[in-house]
mmCIF file of N, CA and C in Angstrom:
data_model
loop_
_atom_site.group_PDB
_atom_site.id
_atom_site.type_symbol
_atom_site.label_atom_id
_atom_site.label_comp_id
_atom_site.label_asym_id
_atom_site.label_seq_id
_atom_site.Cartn_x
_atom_site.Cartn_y
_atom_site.Cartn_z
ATOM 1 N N UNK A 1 83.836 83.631 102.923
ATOM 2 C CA UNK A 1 83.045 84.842 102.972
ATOM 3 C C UNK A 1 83.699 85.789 103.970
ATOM 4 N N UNK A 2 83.849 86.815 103.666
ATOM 5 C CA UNK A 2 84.509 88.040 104.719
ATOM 6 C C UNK A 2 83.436 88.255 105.839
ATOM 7 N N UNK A 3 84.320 89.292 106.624
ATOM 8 C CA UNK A 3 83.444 89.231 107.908
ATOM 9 C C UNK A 3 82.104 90.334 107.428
ATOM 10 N N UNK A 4 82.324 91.379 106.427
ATOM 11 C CA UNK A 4 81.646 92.603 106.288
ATOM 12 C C UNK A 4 80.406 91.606 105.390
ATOM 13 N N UNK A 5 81.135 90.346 104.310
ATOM 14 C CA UNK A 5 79.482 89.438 103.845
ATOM 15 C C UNK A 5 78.843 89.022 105.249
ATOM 16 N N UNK A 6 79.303 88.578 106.030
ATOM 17 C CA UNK A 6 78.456 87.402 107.371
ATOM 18 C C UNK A 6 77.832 89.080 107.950
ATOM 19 N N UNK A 7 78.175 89.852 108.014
ATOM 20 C CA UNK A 7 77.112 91.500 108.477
ATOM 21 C C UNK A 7 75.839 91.336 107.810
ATOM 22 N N UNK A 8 76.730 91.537 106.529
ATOM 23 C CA UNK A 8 75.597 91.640 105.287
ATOM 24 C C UNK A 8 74.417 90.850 105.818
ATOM 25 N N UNK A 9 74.932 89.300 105.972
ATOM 26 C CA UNK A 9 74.044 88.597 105.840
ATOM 27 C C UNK A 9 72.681 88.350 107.139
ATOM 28 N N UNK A 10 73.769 88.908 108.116
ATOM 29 C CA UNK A 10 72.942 89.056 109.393
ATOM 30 C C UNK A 10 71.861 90.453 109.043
ATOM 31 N N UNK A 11 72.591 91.857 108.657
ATOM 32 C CA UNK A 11 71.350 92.548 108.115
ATOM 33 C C UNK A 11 70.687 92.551 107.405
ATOM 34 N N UNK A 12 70.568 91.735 106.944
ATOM 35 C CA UNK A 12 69.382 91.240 105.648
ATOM 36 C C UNK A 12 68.237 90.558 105.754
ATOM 37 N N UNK A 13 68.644 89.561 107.305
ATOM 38 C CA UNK A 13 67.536 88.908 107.676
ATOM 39 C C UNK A 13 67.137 89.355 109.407
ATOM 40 N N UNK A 14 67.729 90.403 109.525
ATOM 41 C CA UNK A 14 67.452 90.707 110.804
ATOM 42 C C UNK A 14 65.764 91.117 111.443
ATOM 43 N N UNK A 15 65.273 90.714 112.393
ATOM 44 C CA UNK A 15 63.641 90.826 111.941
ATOM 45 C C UNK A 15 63.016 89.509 112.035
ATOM 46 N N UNK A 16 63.756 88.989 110.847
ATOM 47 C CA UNK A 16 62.977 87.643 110.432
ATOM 48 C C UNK A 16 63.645 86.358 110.124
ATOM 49 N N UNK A 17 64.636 86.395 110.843
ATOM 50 C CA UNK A 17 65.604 85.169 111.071
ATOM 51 C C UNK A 17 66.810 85.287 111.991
ATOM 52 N N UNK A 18 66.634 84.441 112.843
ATOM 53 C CA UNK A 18 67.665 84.291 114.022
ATOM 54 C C UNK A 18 68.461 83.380 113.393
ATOM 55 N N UNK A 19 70.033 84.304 113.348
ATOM 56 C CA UNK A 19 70.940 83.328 113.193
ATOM 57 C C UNK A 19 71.946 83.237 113.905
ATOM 58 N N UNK A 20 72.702 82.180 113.823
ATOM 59 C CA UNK A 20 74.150 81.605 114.902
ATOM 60 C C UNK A 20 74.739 80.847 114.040
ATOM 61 N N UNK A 21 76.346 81.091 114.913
ATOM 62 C CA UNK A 21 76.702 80.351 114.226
ATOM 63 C C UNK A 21 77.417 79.179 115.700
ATOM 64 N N UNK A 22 77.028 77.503 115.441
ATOM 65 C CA UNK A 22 77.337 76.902 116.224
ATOM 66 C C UNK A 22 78.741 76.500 116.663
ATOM 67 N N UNK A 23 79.189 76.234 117.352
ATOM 68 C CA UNK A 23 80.239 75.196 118.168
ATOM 69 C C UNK A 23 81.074 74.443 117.364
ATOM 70 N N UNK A 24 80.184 73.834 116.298
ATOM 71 C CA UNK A 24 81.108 73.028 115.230
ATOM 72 C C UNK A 24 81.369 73.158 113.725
ATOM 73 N N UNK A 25 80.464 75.094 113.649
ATOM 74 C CA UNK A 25 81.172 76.041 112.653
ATOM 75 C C UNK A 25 79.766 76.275 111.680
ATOM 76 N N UNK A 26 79.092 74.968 111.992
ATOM 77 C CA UNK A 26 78.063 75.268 110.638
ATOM 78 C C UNK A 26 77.236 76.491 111.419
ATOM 79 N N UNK A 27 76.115 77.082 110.627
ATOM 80 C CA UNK A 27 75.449 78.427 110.183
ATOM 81 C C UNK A 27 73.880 77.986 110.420
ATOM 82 N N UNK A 28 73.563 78.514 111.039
ATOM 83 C CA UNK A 28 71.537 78.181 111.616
ATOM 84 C C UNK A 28 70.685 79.256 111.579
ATOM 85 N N UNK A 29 69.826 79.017 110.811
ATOM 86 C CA UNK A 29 68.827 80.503 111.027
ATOM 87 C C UNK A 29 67.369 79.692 111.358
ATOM 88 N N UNK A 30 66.715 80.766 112.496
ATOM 89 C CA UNK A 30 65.496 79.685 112.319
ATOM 90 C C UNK A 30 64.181 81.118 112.274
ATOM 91 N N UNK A 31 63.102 80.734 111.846
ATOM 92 C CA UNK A 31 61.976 82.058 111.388
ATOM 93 C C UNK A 31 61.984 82.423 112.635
ATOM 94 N N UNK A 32 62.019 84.124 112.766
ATOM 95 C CA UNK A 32 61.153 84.542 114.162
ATOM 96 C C UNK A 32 59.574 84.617 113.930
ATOM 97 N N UNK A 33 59.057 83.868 113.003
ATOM 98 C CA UNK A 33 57.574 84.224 113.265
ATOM 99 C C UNK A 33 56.478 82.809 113.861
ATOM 100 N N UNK A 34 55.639 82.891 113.610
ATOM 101 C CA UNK A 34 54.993 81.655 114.665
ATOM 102 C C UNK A 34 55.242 80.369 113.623
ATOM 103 N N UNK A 35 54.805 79.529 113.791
ATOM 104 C CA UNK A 35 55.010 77.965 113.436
ATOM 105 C C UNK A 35 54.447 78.492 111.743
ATOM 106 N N UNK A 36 54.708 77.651 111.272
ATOM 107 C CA UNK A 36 54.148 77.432 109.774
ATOM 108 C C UNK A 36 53.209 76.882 109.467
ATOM 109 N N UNK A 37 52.375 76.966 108.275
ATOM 110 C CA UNK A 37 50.754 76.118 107.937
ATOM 111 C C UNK A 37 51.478 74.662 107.175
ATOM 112 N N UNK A 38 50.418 73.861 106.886
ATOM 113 C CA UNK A 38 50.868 72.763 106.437
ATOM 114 C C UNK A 38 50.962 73.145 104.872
ATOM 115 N N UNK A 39 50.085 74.409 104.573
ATOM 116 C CA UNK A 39 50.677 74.680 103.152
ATOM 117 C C UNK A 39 52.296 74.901 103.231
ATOM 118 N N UNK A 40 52.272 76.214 103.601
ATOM 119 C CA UNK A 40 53.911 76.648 103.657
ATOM 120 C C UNK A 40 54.518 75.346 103.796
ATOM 121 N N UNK A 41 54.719 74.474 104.901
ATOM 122 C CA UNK A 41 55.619 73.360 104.623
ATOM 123 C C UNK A 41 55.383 72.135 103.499
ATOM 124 N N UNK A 42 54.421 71.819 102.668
ATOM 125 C CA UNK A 42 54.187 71.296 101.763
ATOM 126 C C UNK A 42 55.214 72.082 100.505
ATOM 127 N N UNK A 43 55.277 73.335 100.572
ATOM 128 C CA UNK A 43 56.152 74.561 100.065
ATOM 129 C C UNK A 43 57.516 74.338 100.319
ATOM 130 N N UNK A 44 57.564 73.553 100.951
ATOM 131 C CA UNK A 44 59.260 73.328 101.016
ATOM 132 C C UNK A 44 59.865 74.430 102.201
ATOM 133 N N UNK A 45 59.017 75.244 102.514
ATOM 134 C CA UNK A 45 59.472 76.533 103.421
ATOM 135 C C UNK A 45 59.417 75.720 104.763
ATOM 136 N N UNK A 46 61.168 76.222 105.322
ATOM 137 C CA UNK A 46 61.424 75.464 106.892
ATOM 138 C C UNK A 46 61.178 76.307 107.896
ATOM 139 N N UNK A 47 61.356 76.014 109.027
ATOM 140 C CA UNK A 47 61.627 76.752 110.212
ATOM 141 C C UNK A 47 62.904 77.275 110.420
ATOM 142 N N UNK A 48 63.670 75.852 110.219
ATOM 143 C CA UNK A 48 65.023 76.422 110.514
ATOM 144 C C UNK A 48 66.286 75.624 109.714
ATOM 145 N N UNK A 49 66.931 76.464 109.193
ATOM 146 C CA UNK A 49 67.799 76.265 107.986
ATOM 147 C C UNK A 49 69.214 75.717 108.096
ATOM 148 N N UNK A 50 70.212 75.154 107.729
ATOM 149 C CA UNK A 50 71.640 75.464 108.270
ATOM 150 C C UNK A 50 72.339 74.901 107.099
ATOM 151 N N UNK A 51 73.445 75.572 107.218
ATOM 152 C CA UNK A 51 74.415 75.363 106.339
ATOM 153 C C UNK A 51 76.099 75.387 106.892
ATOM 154 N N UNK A 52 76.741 75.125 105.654
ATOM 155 C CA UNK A 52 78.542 74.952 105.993
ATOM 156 C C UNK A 52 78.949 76.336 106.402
ATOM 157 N N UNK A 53 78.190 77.252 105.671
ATOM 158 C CA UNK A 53 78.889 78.680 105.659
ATOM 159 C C UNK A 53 77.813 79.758 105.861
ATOM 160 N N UNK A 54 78.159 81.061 105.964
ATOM 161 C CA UNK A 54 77.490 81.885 105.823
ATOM 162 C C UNK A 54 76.808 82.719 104.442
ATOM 163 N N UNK A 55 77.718 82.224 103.251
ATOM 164 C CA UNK A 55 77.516 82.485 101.758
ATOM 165 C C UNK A 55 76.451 81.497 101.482
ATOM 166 N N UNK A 56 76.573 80.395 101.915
ATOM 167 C CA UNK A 56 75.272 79.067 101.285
ATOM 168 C C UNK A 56 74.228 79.367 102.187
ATOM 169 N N UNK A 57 74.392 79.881 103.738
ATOM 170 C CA UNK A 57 72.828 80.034 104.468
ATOM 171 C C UNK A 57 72.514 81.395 104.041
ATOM 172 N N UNK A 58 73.265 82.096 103.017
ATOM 173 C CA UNK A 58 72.598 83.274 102.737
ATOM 174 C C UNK A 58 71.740 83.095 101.281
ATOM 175 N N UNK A 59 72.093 81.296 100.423
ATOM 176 C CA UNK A 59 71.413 81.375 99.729
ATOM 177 C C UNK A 59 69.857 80.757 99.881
ATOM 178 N N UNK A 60 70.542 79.582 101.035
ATOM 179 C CA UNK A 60 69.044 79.412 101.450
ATOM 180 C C UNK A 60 67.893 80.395 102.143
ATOM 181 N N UNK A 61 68.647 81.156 102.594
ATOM 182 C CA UNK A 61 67.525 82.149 103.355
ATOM 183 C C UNK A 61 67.228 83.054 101.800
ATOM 184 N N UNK A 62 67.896 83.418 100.785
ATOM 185 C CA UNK A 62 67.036 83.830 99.986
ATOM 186 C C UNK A 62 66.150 83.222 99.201
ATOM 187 N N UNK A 63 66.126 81.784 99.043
ATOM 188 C CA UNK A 63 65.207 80.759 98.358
ATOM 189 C C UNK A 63 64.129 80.421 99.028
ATOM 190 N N UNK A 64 64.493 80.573 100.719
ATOM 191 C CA UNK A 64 63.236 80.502 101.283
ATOM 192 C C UNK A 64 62.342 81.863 101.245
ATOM 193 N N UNK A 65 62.921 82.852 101.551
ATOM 194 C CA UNK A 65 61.934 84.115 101.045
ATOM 195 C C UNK A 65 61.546 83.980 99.820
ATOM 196 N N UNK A 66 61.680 83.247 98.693
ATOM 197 C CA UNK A 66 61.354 83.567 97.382
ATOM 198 C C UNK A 66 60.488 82.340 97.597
ATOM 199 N N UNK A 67 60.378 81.188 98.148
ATOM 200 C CA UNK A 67 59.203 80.348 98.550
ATOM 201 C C UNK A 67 58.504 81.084 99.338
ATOM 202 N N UNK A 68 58.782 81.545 100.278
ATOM 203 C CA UNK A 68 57.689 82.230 101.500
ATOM 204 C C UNK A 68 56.810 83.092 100.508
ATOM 205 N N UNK A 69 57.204 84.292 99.164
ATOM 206 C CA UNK A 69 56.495 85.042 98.735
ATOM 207 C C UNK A 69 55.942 84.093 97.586
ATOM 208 N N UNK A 70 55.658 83.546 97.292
ATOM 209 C CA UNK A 70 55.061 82.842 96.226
ATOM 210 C C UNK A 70 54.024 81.296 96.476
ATOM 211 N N UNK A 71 54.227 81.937 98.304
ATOM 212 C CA UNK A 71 52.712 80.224 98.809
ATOM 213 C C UNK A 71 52.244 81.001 99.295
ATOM 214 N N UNK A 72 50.835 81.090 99.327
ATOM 215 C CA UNK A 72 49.971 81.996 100.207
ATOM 216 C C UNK A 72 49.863 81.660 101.675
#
């Protein structure tokens, strides 16, 4: 992924996901909002996500918004 996708991907979730990238390369985003209900996590919706890259935590952070909008 280029550096102008890993932008992308940081402005897309800026707001509502803190991300980094760690020490040993993989990709972490975790919600800035308060803890989750036991629905939402029954929902499969995490706190905090990570991946190999910045292209795959950009797909999980869009699967989790598309879970987040579809559990009440």
């Amino acid at each position: 992924m280029e550096e102008t996708d890993v932008e992308r991907v940081l402005g897309r979730y800026a707001g509502t996901w803190s991300i980094w990238r760690s020490d040993t390369g993989r990709w972490y985003a975790t919600r800035l909002t308060r803890a989750l209900s036991r629905d939402q996590l029954a929902a499969n919706l995490a706190m905090t996500v990570h991946a190999d890259d910045a292209e795959a935590l950009d797909a999980l952070l869009t699967e989790q918004e598309r879970l987040a909008t579809a559990t009440p």
